[in-house]
């Protein structure tokens, strides 16, 4: 995936980890993404027109990976960013996971007590706006509505972010793009995207890839051979038939990749699928058993 | 030699004193007797005896008559003539006691002597005599004895008979009639008893007489039926056990005798000893349990296998040792623990156990809304569809056998189920039923259209309208049955192949099962030739390519070409259309082969299948290039010996495959419009269906007749049509039919048996004495309450206007403000100024400052779901104010004055007519208030009522469902709440709790409003009637609590404190002393619970 040598590397003695400033996290190497339809073209056009994008689809079907891919792709040719004298390539991508307690200050920024003074610290949204990064709000419906409406001015053609506490307004840098995602399947009446919000975005629908494509993805991401990947994709097809018949959601491509990875490490296919699919999807013993029966039919 | 004159003269006079009939009798035999007896002394003796007899008593002439009637026969039976006097003496002895019994003696002595000798006469006579006690009744008994004993003696010895008579005598002391009845049955009974068991049998009867004399006849009879059922070596023991049990008063031993022996009959004899061992162990602790044990044995054998009975018995015995009631429940098969144990032990798998799993499995594989159903369920509904235990599918449903027990372990039995199911899903997945007449396959070239055209031009008739593509296809074949057999075999082979290719996990199993399927099949050598070839075809589809099959030399090329065709069909590209073409090829081959009976002249060579296929390929290629002449479908000429072609044996695991019927059904269901001229769907006339049924070989209507014999197809048509119109039926589920393993659109279409919009679910009940659940004990029938008038709601609102407003204000205060500011947080949006100042101050002064200096606005949401459960029992019809009712009966103040009296009467009548307020009315009003309040606050709520009668029929009524919006309809329903029957609280609580469980909410409440203790028919236990109900309700409440639901009981029963404490335990409850406070109190309680 991303192989960033620009962050600081700290050695804690047990291993090393990399630390980045949030707007310095760029995707520098091409992430693997297999386009299913015309999503790349549509997203690129939206970006160039500075239109915010809404990605819909079930979990683990490639939305985040797609955004990373686009971040990489749009970063070439270079839109360089200087920080501390280092020329960087690639487009910064700032991801914010939304949740119920996400407040405006979490997004925009807040005052902190520093010594005996107060100091303003920018939130991730502000930093994205200033840096001209792609700001990706994942699972946006989880956030409270009063938080979500914050982003409305950013979706205007003016692309403004008001910071009321400081009495400032920031106009977004050129490369800024707001991307939000959510999973329509989890909606309840309370947690829905308001029309006034959703109609500010161009929406792209993602689905699980068709079998051959999914098999190719699994091969690439897990290192499993094509035959195994094909069987995994077949398994996925069958298990997805159970949506609404005992499963809330079908099995995600991500879980298939996990299964593939386990298999490449020598775990038997049946066991790998049991762990990555049956056990992961549900706790209901009957549903688990049924999925296991499908697994044992497909895999030896 | 005639006697002397004098003597004769005297005798004559004496004889004359007898009735004429008797004298005539005498005369008629006199000479003969004289002649036969030879010795005149004997003769004289004989005559004198007659006289003595005739003089003995009032009715002696009867005896005399019989004496005369019997004489000649007796003489012919006795060895020595002297014995006649022996015979006569016995008779005389009896005569002294009673003439009728003597008469009887004489009458039946002939029969007696047929099997017994004269020496036994005395014993016989004595036995009869012993029964006489001077009464007329006993006399009748004796007479009966003499009458019946000759036939009885065919089965028993005289000694045993004498013993029996002793018993009868005992019995007669209680009731002579009963003794007589027993005697009547004795012959038949003894017939069934073997020699060795006779003693024990008699002992049993004796015990019965001593302890339970009333049941003697039953005992006698039951025992005689019981004994043949018991193994020979165990008969005496069995009787012994029964006999001991007979010492107890009551009918338990009879139960043992009857049902117990029937149980033994169903188990193989060599197990009887073991079972009786177990019985006796249990008997030491509890006879009742032992009897139940034995009664349950057949079912246990069925489910667990005869070798594992001891596991069940061991567990049961342990439970019994600890707890009597639990033990008996266990052996009665009414215990939840027992049930789960049985399932564990048994290798048998029932469809009910694994149905949900397989159903989901099937849905996963096919992507449709498959329903899994039992074959027997189907056989009842749609006549003639399912044959016995064969799996099949009709496109929407998969039918599987009720249970599988062919294998020794559960895993293997499940495996078999899975294969059966997978084969059916494969038919659907690989589109067996999507056959399109006009579409070409991918392997074989299309010839059907040509053939059809040729046939049409020959027949010059119009092609009849058909209902499905399969019908059109099979119409091509003059010999439809052969074509169907070939097609089905090839299609199953295609499916087998594709399944093995697609499902690596099933491959090994399939191979094993296919190989095993060949065993036990009839050898081809024993079949007529054409049938033999079909059998070979089937074997080729089951065996691997390097196996060999016996091939008749004279038709080897046919087999080769069949093998080659089959090999070609086995490809991942194959479609059902390819099967169709392959079938045509093979049909054309077979039709030229006569069905000659098996003969020893035929030579059979073992040939390898693959080799045959290779050899056949070349020949096939030649054939393909030849043109379609049309003669290929016509049978070849046979010989005179040829027999009619019969279909081959089924292949078990493949189930029943009925392509024609399924496609027809599917078309009926879809109402599909087919655009070509030939396969037309609407309107589907009965005529067309009838035509199909008569043509089709997939159903044998003649064997399916039920009801009107004249028109079997009529019955099938109607059920076929109703099947197609009804569409998919309700869910396959083991317990509650409500919860959502696959709900969806099926819910709307209900089955015929259930009431309109009704659903029923089963719930277990807690037995506090046995400390175990009775599984699936109660049935809840849910329905929507009928609407009444809207007036009630509106009147109530008006009546309580003031209170409603008050309550509303109360509740509005309960609704939290959406955001509440929380201070002193470690993290938040803004500074808490006070805390921040303190922070600075602390820092400056050197103390460690508190980091909690932020504030945050937290969203408080109220997320409550509540169900109100109203007790709708009959007791709620009682008046609230007893005073009103009492006055009506008060007669104290009847006025004397006539005028006053009239007016008193009038006012009394008025009072009686005025309807008084009932408890239920108050409950209803309170409900209305509550609704108003709840609508204000926005909580999710449901209102239900319950009543019922008996565990079979607990009624559960929806007034307002949890998810329903409040509307006028609901207002009307409230009026429909009325007092009904009993109060079985347990299942009602469980059902309501299940409903709450199914939805998501932070706080869940189950609020039960009742007017009395739980009670219902059968909701009790001997010795603990009231407590049982209370305990079950208590358990239901605990279950509710463990689901995270707060239960609350509110009762208006003033005597509530008696049982509420025990029923609710730690859970909150309230006894409302003054029922008038209900409307006010209810919202108060509610707000308190949900804050």
GROMACS .gro file of C-alpha atoms in nm, chain B residues 798-1035:
model
  238
 1098UNK     CA    1  -6.444   1.347   2.709
 1099UNK     CA    2  -6.509   1.193   3.043
 1100UNK     CA    3  -6.153   1.217   3.157
 1101UNK     CA    4  -6.064   1.541   2.985
 1102UNK     CA    5  -5.922   1.697   3.295
 1103UNK     CA    6  -5.713   1.399   3.393
 1104UNK     CA    7  -5.584   1.365   3.042
 1105UNK     CA    8  -5.452   1.714   3.040
 1106UNK     CA    9  -5.283   1.663   3.371
 1107UNK     CA   10  -5.120   1.344   3.260
 1108UNK     CA   11  -5.011   1.503   2.939
 1109UNK     CA   12  -4.833   1.779   3.119
 1110UNK     CA   13  -4.667   1.524   3.338
 1111UNK     CA   14  -4.542   1.333   3.042
 1112UNK     CA   15  -4.424   1.631   2.855
 1113UNK     CA   16  -4.193   1.692   3.140
 1114UNK     CA   17  -4.059   1.348   3.096
 1115UNK     CA   18  -3.947   1.415   2.744
 1116UNK     CA   19  -3.590   1.519   2.782
 1117UNK     CA   20  -3.449   1.819   2.615
 1118UNK     CA   21  -3.245   1.705   2.331
 1119UNK     CA   22  -2.920   1.839   2.453
 1120UNK     CA   23  -2.794   1.869   2.800
 1121UNK     CA   24  -2.482   2.050   2.888
 1122UNK     CA   25  -2.237   1.846   3.081
 1123UNK     CA   26  -1.966   2.023   3.269
 1124UNK     CA   27  -1.622   1.934   3.395
 1125UNK     CA   28  -1.530   1.690   3.127
 1126UNK     CA   29  -1.179   1.591   3.029
 1127UNK     CA   30  -1.263   1.671   2.673
 1128UNK     CA   31  -1.525   1.878   2.506
 1129UNK     CA   32  -1.615   2.160   2.283
 1130UNK     CA   33  -1.578   2.458   2.502
 1131UNK     CA   34  -1.410   2.558   2.817
 1132UNK     CA   35  -1.598   2.532   3.134
 1133UNK     CA   36  -1.502   2.875   3.249
 1134UNK     CA   37  -1.528   2.803   3.617
 1135UNK     CA   38  -1.321   2.494   3.590
 1136UNK     CA   39  -1.067   2.665   3.368
 1137UNK     CA   40  -1.019   2.940   3.621
 1138UNK     CA   41  -0.966   2.689   3.892
 1139UNK     CA   42  -0.716   2.518   3.673
 1140UNK     CA   43  -0.506   2.834   3.641
 1141UNK     CA   44  -0.537   2.912   4.005
 1142UNK     CA   45  -0.426   2.564   4.104
 1143UNK     CA   46  -0.137   2.577   3.868
 1144UNK     CA   47  -0.018   2.905   4.000
 1145UNK     CA   48  -0.047   2.794   4.355
 1146UNK     CA   49   0.153   2.484   4.285
 1147UNK     CA   50  -0.117   2.222   4.327
 1148UNK     CA   51  -0.179   1.970   4.054
 1149UNK     CA   52  -0.468   2.110   3.855
 1150UNK     CA   53  -0.775   1.911   3.758
 1151UNK     CA   54  -0.774   1.847   3.383
 1152UNK     CA   55  -1.149   1.835   3.352
 1153UNK     CA   56  -1.207   2.177   3.217
 1154UNK     CA   57  -1.431   2.132   2.919
 1155UNK     CA   58  -1.800   2.125   2.858
 1156UNK     CA   59  -1.992   1.934   2.606
 1157UNK     CA   60  -2.349   1.915   2.492
 1158UNK     CA   61  -2.461   1.559   2.506
 1159UNK     CA   62  -2.763   1.442   2.325
 1160UNK     CA   63  -3.007   1.271   2.549
 1161UNK     CA   64  -3.248   1.058   2.373
 1162UNK     CA   65  -3.542   0.881   2.507
 1163UNK     CA   66  -3.556   0.535   2.357
 1164UNK     CA   67  -3.829   0.338   2.522
 1165UNK     CA   68  -4.043   0.057   2.394
 1166UNK     CA   69  -4.328  -0.076   2.605
 1167UNK     CA   70  -4.595  -0.341   2.574
 1168UNK     CA   71  -4.912  -0.320   2.776
 1169UNK     CA   72  -5.066  -0.658   2.829
 1170UNK     CA   73  -5.428  -0.663   2.939
 1171UNK     CA   74  -5.584  -0.954   3.117
 1172UNK     CA   75  -5.909  -1.023   2.935
 1173UNK     CA   76  -6.033  -1.301   3.154
 1174UNK     CA   77  -6.393  -1.360   3.240
 1175UNK     CA   78  -6.345  -1.225   3.589
 1176UNK     CA   79  -6.303  -0.879   3.447
 1177UNK     CA   80  -6.672  -0.881   3.380
 1178UNK     CA   81  -6.732  -0.841   3.748
 1179UNK     CA   82  -6.874  -0.517   3.865
 1180UNK     CA   83  -6.642  -0.268   4.016
 1181UNK     CA   84  -6.879  -0.152   4.275
 1182UNK     CA   85  -7.021  -0.454   4.449
 1183UNK     CA   86  -7.269  -0.236   4.623
 1184UNK     CA   87  -7.469  -0.181   4.309
 1185UNK     CA   88  -7.502  -0.549   4.248
 1186UNK     CA   89  -7.586  -0.640   4.601
 1187UNK     CA   90  -7.881  -0.413   4.625
 1188UNK     CA   91  -8.060  -0.607   4.363
 1189UNK     CA   92  -8.079  -0.908   4.585
 1190UNK     CA   93  -8.176  -0.724   4.891
 1191UNK     CA   94  -8.520  -0.826   4.989
 1192UNK     CA   95  -8.530  -0.668   5.326
 1193UNK     CA   96  -8.710  -0.357   5.240
 1194UNK     CA   97  -9.001  -0.492   5.049
 1195UNK     CA   98  -9.280  -0.256   5.132
 1196UNK     CA   99  -9.610  -0.385   5.262
 1197UNK     CA  100  -9.832  -0.133   5.108
 1198UNK     CA  101  -9.945  -0.250   4.762
 1199UNK     CA  102  -9.896   0.086   4.594
 1200UNK     CA  103  -9.555   0.129   4.741
 1201UNK     CA  104  -9.476  -0.225   4.651
 1202UNK     CA  105  -9.544  -0.162   4.285
 1203UNK     CA  106  -9.323   0.137   4.273
 1204UNK     CA  107  -9.053  -0.052   4.462
 1205UNK     CA  108  -9.072  -0.329   4.209
 1206UNK     CA  109  -9.044  -0.085   3.928
 1207UNK     CA  110  -8.736   0.084   4.065
 1208UNK     CA  111  -8.584  -0.254   4.134
 1209UNK     CA  112  -8.629  -0.354   3.775
 1210UNK     CA  113  -8.473  -0.036   3.659
 1211UNK     CA  114  -8.172  -0.092   3.872
 1212UNK     CA  115  -8.133  -0.439   3.734
 1213UNK     CA  116  -8.144  -0.314   3.378
 1214UNK     CA  117  -7.893  -0.040   3.426
 1215UNK     CA  118  -7.561  -0.178   3.329
 1216UNK     CA  119  -7.301  -0.154   3.593
 1217UNK     CA  120  -6.939  -0.068   3.544
 1218UNK     CA  121  -6.712  -0.367   3.507
 1219UNK     CA  122  -6.345  -0.405   3.580
 1220UNK     CA  123  -6.271  -0.437   3.213
 1221UNK     CA  124  -6.437  -0.105   3.143
 1222UNK     CA  125  -6.205   0.065   3.381
 1223UNK     CA  126  -5.909  -0.109   3.230
 1224UNK     CA  127  -6.017   0.008   2.890
 1225UNK     CA  128  -6.055   0.363   3.003
 1226UNK     CA  129  -5.713   0.359   3.159
 1227UNK     CA  130  -5.575   0.230   2.836
 1228UNK     CA  131  -5.720   0.523   2.652
 1229UNK     CA  132  -5.557   0.763   2.892
 1230UNK     CA  133  -5.231   0.589   2.859
 1231UNK     CA  134  -5.246   0.609   2.484
 1232UNK     CA  135  -5.296   0.981   2.497
 1233UNK     CA  136  -4.997   1.013   2.720
 1234UNK     CA  137  -4.780   0.785   2.512
 1235UNK     CA  138  -4.860   0.966   2.193
 1236UNK     CA  139  -4.734   1.280   2.358
 1237UNK     CA  140  -4.411   1.131   2.464
 1238UNK     CA  141  -4.338   0.943   2.146
 1239UNK     CA  142  -4.238   0.611   2.295
 1240UNK     CA  143  -4.283   0.297   2.093
 1241UNK     CA  144  -4.571   0.108   2.246
 1242UNK     CA  145  -4.794  -0.187   2.184
 1243UNK     CA  146  -5.121  -0.284   2.346
 1244UNK     CA  147  -5.228  -0.646   2.357
 1245UNK     CA  148  -5.483  -0.853   2.539
 1246UNK     CA  149  -5.484  -1.219   2.630
 1247UNK     CA  150  -5.716  -1.490   2.752
 1248UNK     CA  151  -5.788  -1.837   2.629
 1249UNK     CA  152  -5.899  -2.176   2.746
 1250UNK     CA  153  -5.659  -2.460   2.797
 1251UNK     CA  154  -5.297  -2.488   2.696
 1252UNK     CA  155  -5.390  -2.552   2.337
 1253UNK     CA  156  -5.565  -2.231   2.289
 1254UNK     CA  157  -5.416  -1.928   2.456
 1255UNK     CA  158  -5.563  -1.629   2.280
 1256UNK     CA  159  -5.348  -1.326   2.217
 1257UNK     CA  160  -5.510  -1.017   2.073
 1258UNK     CA  161  -5.347  -0.721   1.912
 1259UNK     CA  162  -5.511  -0.392   1.993
 1260UNK     CA  163  -5.217  -0.188   1.873
 1261UNK     CA  164  -4.903  -0.349   1.743
 1262UNK     CA  165  -4.563  -0.218   1.843
 1263UNK     CA  166  -4.488  -0.091   1.497
 1264UNK     CA  167  -4.839   0.029   1.421
 1265UNK     CA  168  -4.923   0.395   1.410
 1266UNK     CA  169  -5.209   0.515   1.620
 1267UNK     CA  170  -5.521   0.572   1.416
 1268UNK     CA  171  -5.898   0.557   1.418
 1269UNK     CA  172  -5.876   0.188   1.358
 1270UNK     CA  173  -5.698   0.149   1.688
 1271UNK     CA  174  -5.954   0.363   1.862
 1272UNK     CA  175  -6.223   0.130   1.744
 1273UNK     CA  176  -6.031  -0.173   1.849
 1274UNK     CA  177  -6.018  -0.054   2.206
 1275UNK     CA  178  -6.391  -0.086   2.220
 1276UNK     CA  179  -6.355  -0.444   2.109
 1277UNK     CA  180  -6.179  -0.545   2.429
 1278UNK     CA  181  -6.414  -0.773   2.618
 1279UNK     CA  182  -6.398  -1.023   2.899
 1280UNK     CA  183  -6.337  -1.372   2.768
 1281UNK     CA  184  -6.215  -1.682   2.940
 1282UNK     CA  185  -5.925  -1.788   3.156
 1283UNK     CA  186  -5.590  -1.639   3.252
 1284UNK     CA  187  -5.289  -1.836   3.147
 1285UNK     CA  188  -5.029  -1.571   3.213
 1286UNK     CA  189  -4.710  -1.764   3.143
 1287UNK     CA  190  -4.731  -1.802   2.767
 1288UNK     CA  191  -4.885  -1.457   2.723
 1289UNK     CA  192  -4.590  -1.299   2.899
 1290UNK     CA  193  -4.342  -1.502   2.698
 1291UNK     CA  194  -4.507  -1.410   2.373
 1292UNK     CA  195  -4.511  -1.039   2.456
 1293UNK     CA  196  -4.148  -1.059   2.565
 1294UNK     CA  197  -4.056  -1.215   2.232
 1295UNK     CA  198  -4.216  -0.924   2.055
 1296UNK     CA  199  -4.015  -0.675   2.256
 1297UNK     CA  200  -3.704  -0.878   2.201
 1298UNK     CA  201  -3.740  -0.843   1.829
 1299UNK     CA  202  -3.708  -0.467   1.829
 1300UNK     CA  203  -3.426  -0.240   1.939
 1301UNK     CA  204  -3.467   0.006   2.222
 1302UNK     CA  205  -3.255   0.120   2.511
 1303UNK     CA  206  -3.532   0.064   2.762
 1304UNK     CA  207  -3.795  -0.205   2.728
 1305UNK     CA  208  -4.091  -0.251   2.954
 1306UNK     CA  209  -4.356  -0.522   2.976
 1307UNK     CA  210  -4.651  -0.393   3.172
 1308UNK     CA  211  -4.912  -0.647   3.271
 1309UNK     CA  212  -5.249  -0.528   3.399
 1310UNK     CA  213  -5.451  -0.798   3.564
 1311UNK     CA  214  -5.742  -0.846   3.794
 1312UNK     CA  215  -5.663  -1.175   3.953
 1313UNK     CA  216  -5.435  -1.469   3.987
 1314UNK     CA  217  -5.330  -1.679   3.691
 1315UNK     CA  218  -5.557  -1.975   3.634
 1316UNK     CA  219  -5.668  -2.193   3.350
 1317UNK     CA  220  -5.782  -2.541   3.268
 1318UNK     CA  221  -5.490  -2.771   3.319
 1319UNK     CA  222  -5.272  -2.490   3.451
 1320UNK     CA  223  -5.206  -2.679   3.766
 1321UNK     CA  224  -5.065  -2.986   3.925
 1322UNK     CA  225  -5.222  -3.233   4.155
 1323UNK     CA  226  -5.177  -3.106   4.501
 1324UNK     CA  227  -5.049  -2.766   4.398
 1325UNK     CA  228  -5.318  -2.620   4.183
 1326UNK     CA  229  -5.275  -2.254   4.245
 1327UNK     CA  230  -4.906  -2.261   4.307
 1328UNK     CA  231  -4.822  -2.419   3.976
 1329UNK     CA  232  -4.968  -2.128   3.784
 1330UNK     CA  233  -4.797  -1.878   4.007
 1331UNK     CA  234  -4.462  -2.051   3.962
 1332UNK     CA  235  -4.488  -2.071   3.586
 1333UNK     CA  236  -4.578  -1.703   3.570
 1334UNK     CA  237  -4.283  -1.628   3.795
 1335UNK     CA  238  -4.051  -1.815   3.563
   0.00000   0.00000   0.00000
